[in-house]
Structures are given as C-alpha cells and as structure tokens.
Short mmCIF file of C-alpha atoms in Angstrom, two decimals:
data_model
loop_
_atom_site.label_atom_id
_atom_site.label_comp_id
_atom_site.label_asym_id
_atom_site.label_seq_id
_atom_site.Cartn_x
_atom_site.Cartn_y
_atom_site.Cartn_z
CA MET Y 1 13.05 -6.05 5.65
CA PRO Y 2 13.28 -2.42 6.73
CA ASP Y 3 10.22 -0.36 6.43
CA ALA Y 4 9.67 1.60 3.26
CA LYS Y 5 10.37 5.25 3.30
CA PRO Y 6 7.84 7.79 4.23
CA SER Y 7 6.05 9.39 1.12
CA VAL Y 8 3.91 12.33 0.42
CA LEU Y 9 1.29 12.57 -2.36
CA VAL Y 10 0.32 16.00 -3.55
CA VAL Y 11 -2.54 16.73 -5.68
CA ASP Y 12 -3.07 20.39 -6.93
CA ASP Y 13 -3.60 21.81 -10.24
CA ASP Y 14 -1.04 24.58 -9.91
CA PRO Y 15 2.39 23.28 -11.51
CA GLU Y 16 4.56 25.92 -9.57
CA PHE Y 17 2.83 25.09 -6.27
CA ARG Y 18 3.37 21.20 -6.70
CA ASP Y 19 7.13 22.05 -7.39
CA SER Y 20 7.41 24.05 -4.52
CA VAL Y 21 6.02 21.67 -2.14
CA ALA Y 22 7.93 18.91 -3.59
CA ARG Y 23 11.26 20.78 -3.11
CA LEU Y 24 10.31 21.37 0.49
CA LEU Y 25 9.59 17.89 1.28
CA ARG Y 26 12.64 16.57 -0.42
CA SER Y 27 14.54 19.11 1.91
CA VAL Y 28 13.33 17.11 4.84
CA ASP Y 29 14.16 13.92 2.98
CA LEU Y 30 10.51 12.64 2.18
CA GLU Y 31 9.82 10.93 -1.02
CA THR Y 32 7.14 12.91 -3.10
CA SER Y 33 4.79 12.23 -5.94
CA HIS Y 34 2.43 15.00 -7.39
CA PHE Y 35 -0.63 14.92 -9.50
CA SER Y 36 -2.82 17.54 -11.43
CA SER Y 37 -6.12 15.93 -10.71
CA VAL Y 38 -7.78 13.41 -8.79
CA ALA Y 39 -8.18 11.33 -11.89
CA ASP Y 40 -4.40 10.95 -12.42
CA PHE Y 41 -3.95 10.29 -8.55
CA LEU Y 42 -6.33 7.38 -8.76
CA LYS Y 43 -4.48 5.72 -11.68
CA ALA Y 44 -1.30 5.68 -9.36
CA LYS Y 45 -0.26 2.95 -6.94
CA LEU Y 46 -0.10 4.03 -3.44
CA PRO Y 47 3.54 3.88 -1.87
CA GLU Y 48 4.47 0.81 0.24
CA GLY Y 49 5.53 3.07 3.44
CA PRO Y 50 3.76 5.31 5.72
CA THR Y 51 1.95 7.95 3.51
CA CYS Y 52 -0.05 11.15 3.72
CA LEU Y 53 -1.81 13.29 0.87
CA VAL Y 54 -1.60 17.08 0.35
CA LEU Y 55 -4.73 17.68 -1.41
CA ASP Y 56 -6.36 20.98 -3.00
CA VAL Y 57 -9.81 21.35 -2.28
CA ARG Y 58 -10.85 22.79 -5.65
CA LEU Y 59 -9.59 20.73 -8.67
CA PRO Y 60 -10.73 20.27 -12.28
CA GLY Y 61 -13.12 17.53 -12.51
CA GLN Y 62 -13.46 15.62 -8.98
CA SER Y 63 -12.82 17.92 -5.98
CA GLY Y 64 -10.57 17.01 -3.11
CA LEU Y 65 -13.62 16.63 -0.88
CA GLU Y 66 -15.25 14.09 -3.19
CA LEU Y 67 -11.84 12.26 -3.33
CA GLN Y 68 -12.05 12.23 0.50
CA ARG Y 69 -15.28 10.68 0.52
CA GLU Y 70 -14.57 8.15 -2.11
CA LEU Y 71 -11.24 7.07 -0.05
CA ALA Y 72 -13.52 6.63 2.87
CA ALA Y 73 -16.08 4.61 1.09
CA ALA Y 74 -13.27 2.37 -0.24
CA ASN Y 75 -11.69 1.77 3.14
CA ARG Y 76 -8.46 3.31 2.06
CA PRO Y 77 -7.62 5.22 5.21
CA LEU Y 78 -5.09 7.75 3.89
CA PRO Y 79 -4.43 10.92 6.09
CA ILE Y 80 -5.20 14.03 4.14
CA ILE Y 81 -4.11 17.51 4.57
CA PHE Y 82 -6.47 20.02 2.52
CA ILE Y 83 -5.01 23.25 1.03
CA THR Y 84 -7.03 25.83 -0.70
CA ALA Y 85 -6.80 29.55 -1.68
CA HIS Y 86 -10.56 30.01 -0.86
CA ALA Y 87 -11.65 28.50 2.38
CA ASP Y 88 -14.92 28.88 4.04
CA ILE Y 89 -16.46 27.55 7.22
CA PRO Y 90 -18.70 24.87 5.93
CA MET Y 91 -15.79 23.43 3.66
CA THR Y 92 -13.41 23.39 6.55
CA VAL Y 93 -16.02 21.67 8.79
CA GLN Y 94 -16.81 19.01 6.25
CA ALA Y 95 -13.18 18.15 5.64
CA MET Y 96 -12.42 17.96 9.44
CA LYS Y 97 -15.55 15.80 10.03
CA GLY Y 98 -14.12 13.54 7.21
CA GLY Y 99 -10.93 12.98 9.15
CA ALA Y 100 -8.62 15.34 7.71
CA ILE Y 101 -5.32 16.00 9.56
CA GLU Y 102 -5.28 19.79 8.89
CA PHE Y 103 -6.87 22.39 6.53
CA LEU Y 104 -4.39 25.06 5.44
CA THR Y 105 -5.42 28.18 3.61
CA LYS Y 106 -2.68 29.56 0.95
CA PRO Y 107 -0.48 31.21 1.47
CA PHE Y 108 0.82 29.23 4.53
CA ARG Y 109 4.05 28.86 6.16
CA ASP Y 110 6.51 25.99 5.30
CA GLN Y 111 6.47 24.78 8.85
CA GLU Y 112 2.81 24.62 9.00
CA LEU Y 113 2.74 22.26 6.11
CA LEU Y 114 5.80 20.30 7.48
CA ASP Y 115 4.09 20.03 10.83
CA ALA Y 116 0.80 18.65 9.26
CA VAL Y 117 2.93 16.23 7.06
CA GLU Y 118 4.63 14.93 10.14
CA ALA Y 119 1.17 14.26 12.09
CA GLY Y 120 -0.17 12.53 8.95
CA ILE Y 121 2.61 10.20 8.20
CA SER Y 122 2.86 9.40 11.98
CA ARG Y 123 -0.90 8.46 12.13
CA ASP Y 124 -0.25 6.38 8.85
CA ARG Y 125 2.65 4.55 10.37
CA VAL Y 126 0.48 4.00 13.53
CA ARG Y 127 -2.22 2.46 11.35
CA ARG Y 128 -0.08 0.30 9.54
CA GLU Y 129 1.56 -1.21 12.58
CA ARG Y 130 -1.81 -1.70 13.95
CA ASP Y 131 -3.11 -3.53 11.01
CA LYS Y 132 -0.09 -5.66 10.71
CA ALA Y 133 -0.45 -6.77 14.31
CA PHE Y 134 -4.22 -7.53 13.83
CA GLY Y 135 -3.32 -9.56 10.57
CA ALA Y 136 -0.99 -11.47 12.46
CA LEU Y 137 -3.52 -12.14 15.33
CA LYS Y 138 -5.91 -13.08 12.98
CA GLU Y 139 -3.69 -15.61 11.30
CA ARG Y 140 -3.00 -17.22 14.87
CA PHE Y 141 -6.92 -17.31 15.40
CA GLU Y 142 -7.45 -19.19 12.22
CA THR Y 143 -5.13 -22.00 13.35
CA LEU Y 144 -7.56 -22.87 16.13
CA SER Y 145 -10.14 -25.56 15.82
CA SER Y 146 -13.84 -24.55 16.26
CA ARG Y 147 -13.82 -26.25 20.08
CA GLU Y 148 -10.62 -24.24 20.91
CA ARG Y 149 -12.30 -20.96 19.58
CA GLU Y 150 -15.50 -21.63 21.45
CA ILE Y 151 -13.39 -22.17 24.70
CA MET Y 152 -11.29 -19.33 24.01
CA PHE Y 153 -13.86 -16.88 24.33
CA GLN Y 154 -15.40 -18.64 27.36
CA VAL Y 155 -11.79 -18.39 28.93
CA ALA Y 156 -11.74 -14.57 28.02
CA ALA Y 157 -15.11 -14.01 29.71
CA GLY Y 158 -13.92 -15.21 32.82
CA ARG Y 159 -15.42 -18.98 32.88
CA LEU Y 160 -13.77 -21.57 34.87
CA ASN Y 161 -12.73 -24.90 33.38
CA LYS Y 162 -15.48 -26.67 35.31
CA GLN Y 163 -18.06 -24.04 34.11
CA ILE Y 164 -17.03 -24.30 30.57
CA ALA Y 165 -17.25 -28.22 30.70
CA GLY Y 166 -20.71 -28.08 32.07
CA ASP Y 167 -21.69 -25.57 29.46
CA ILE Y 168 -20.57 -27.62 26.37
CA GLY Y 169 -20.92 -31.00 27.82
CA ILE Y 170 -17.18 -32.37 28.03
CA ALA Y 171 -14.69 -33.41 30.67
CA GLU Y 172 -12.98 -30.73 32.42
CA SER Y 173 -9.74 -32.54 31.59
CA THR Y 174 -10.63 -31.97 27.85
CA VAL Y 175 -11.33 -28.35 28.59
CA LYS Y 176 -7.68 -27.97 30.06
CA VAL Y 177 -6.08 -29.81 27.18
CA HIS Y 178 -7.84 -27.35 24.68
CA ARG Y 179 -7.08 -24.46 26.86
CA THR Y 180 -3.31 -25.30 26.87
CA ASN Y 181 -3.34 -25.70 23.28
CA LEU Y 182 -5.44 -22.40 22.34
CA MET Y 183 -2.94 -20.34 24.78
CA ARG Y 184 0.21 -21.73 22.86
CA LYS Y 185 -1.45 -21.22 19.39
CA MET Y 186 -2.57 -17.68 20.24
CA LYS Y 187 0.81 -17.00 22.14
CA ALA Y 188 -1.01 -15.63 25.11
CA ARG Y 189 0.93 -15.54 28.17
CA SER Y 190 -2.07 -14.92 30.48
CA VAL Y 191 -5.70 -15.00 30.63
CA PRO Y 192 -5.89 -10.96 30.57
CA GLU Y 193 -3.77 -11.00 27.48
CA LEU Y 194 -6.05 -13.55 25.92
CA SER Y 195 -9.01 -11.42 26.72
CA ARG Y 196 -7.45 -8.37 24.94
CA MET Y 197 -7.10 -10.62 21.96
CA ALA Y 198 -10.57 -11.70 22.01
CA ASP Y 199 -11.79 -8.11 22.28
CA ILE Y 200 -9.75 -7.01 19.30
CA LEU Y 201 -11.02 -9.96 17.20
CA LYS Y 202 -14.61 -9.65 18.02
CA PRO Y 203 -15.86 -12.36 15.64
CA THR Y 204 -19.47 -12.40 17.18
CA SER Y 205 -20.36 -15.59 15.62
CA GLU Y 206 -17.82 -17.47 17.66
CA LYS Y 207 -18.65 -16.01 20.98
CA PRO Y 208 -20.73 -18.30 23.16
CA GLN Y 209 -24.11 -17.14 23.89
CA ARG Y 210 -24.73 -16.21 27.74
CA THR Y 211 -27.90 -17.12 29.59
#
C-alpha cells in the first residue's frame, strides 16, 4: 500500500486566516484540516500519513502551548509550527524548548510557512519510518526463545561462543545452534548488525549481568 498523502492541521480562531492558510497549502497539493479551538482539534482523528500542526498560541479556552504540553505528555509526537500576532521572548523560548519546528509572527511570508511545513512533514515522515522499523524489529525479537534472547545480548556484547557456554552452563555446540537460529530469526547478516539491533531494543531485563 502506498503511503498516505501528507496533511497539515491548522488550529486558529480566525476563520479568514484559516481559509487563507488552507488555500496556500492546497496550492502545493497538501491535504488540510482546520479547527477553531484546541477542543475541536482533540475531537478529530489524526491523519494516517505524515502530518504537521500549524497552531496559534493564543486561542479561546486551551492555549496552543498547553496543547503542545498535552501532546508531549500523551506521547503523540506531532511536529508543531506556532503562529501568533503577539510574540514575546519567553513564549518563543518555551515553544522551541518544547520541540516546535518554527515560531512565526503574523504577518509572515507564504514561503516561510511553506518551508516550515515541509520541515515538519519531513520530520514526521522520518519518525513514522523509524517507528515502523522498530515495530518490525520488536516483532522479530519476540519470536526468540528466552535462551536465544540471552545469547543474543551476549553475542552483541562481543562474547565468544565458548565464553557464553561457560557463562550459562551449556555446551558450546548448543550455543552455536541457538546463535544460528537467532541470527536467522532477527535477519541479522553479521554480529555488528545484531549489535545495532540490540542497542535499539535495549530491554535491560534481557541483558546479561556482567561481572
């Protein structure tokens, strides 16, 4: 299945501004949805494809900065471009420390917004690809037996078959069998590749204790 089309979500209480931004984004073939408040935004389902959020700082009810904190607390990593007619330094610093892509003060040039949106969508696309790859890696890891997991982390740590056999009290030939099986299940073509997988997974409860 092809990836879903990139989308931009716009939250601003000025209907003329929302319409203007929507026309601009559609002119570069981007899907858009717009909302007049944070409450309306929170009722909506997020798009399936790469997405970024164009968010006014000052809104009726919950503010844009409060939404940023809520999304972070809920582990919903949505790239945010803040916009405002009344910026100040503390507000800007807070937004950028929270991970915002850009902080634009009205009026801004169309190209400034388009550049920020492009950066936001690119960031979300990378995140989605990374999450997808991690999910596939985790699925492969979950097919391993507990013994194979134990040996995997020993191998990734640079231990030799003979050393692993002595550590866990089994025959070296048995370690070799487990090692062959786990390399196949993890689709690892080399020990360095397996080590990178182990570093990504980092399930500390599965890692052997070193003395």
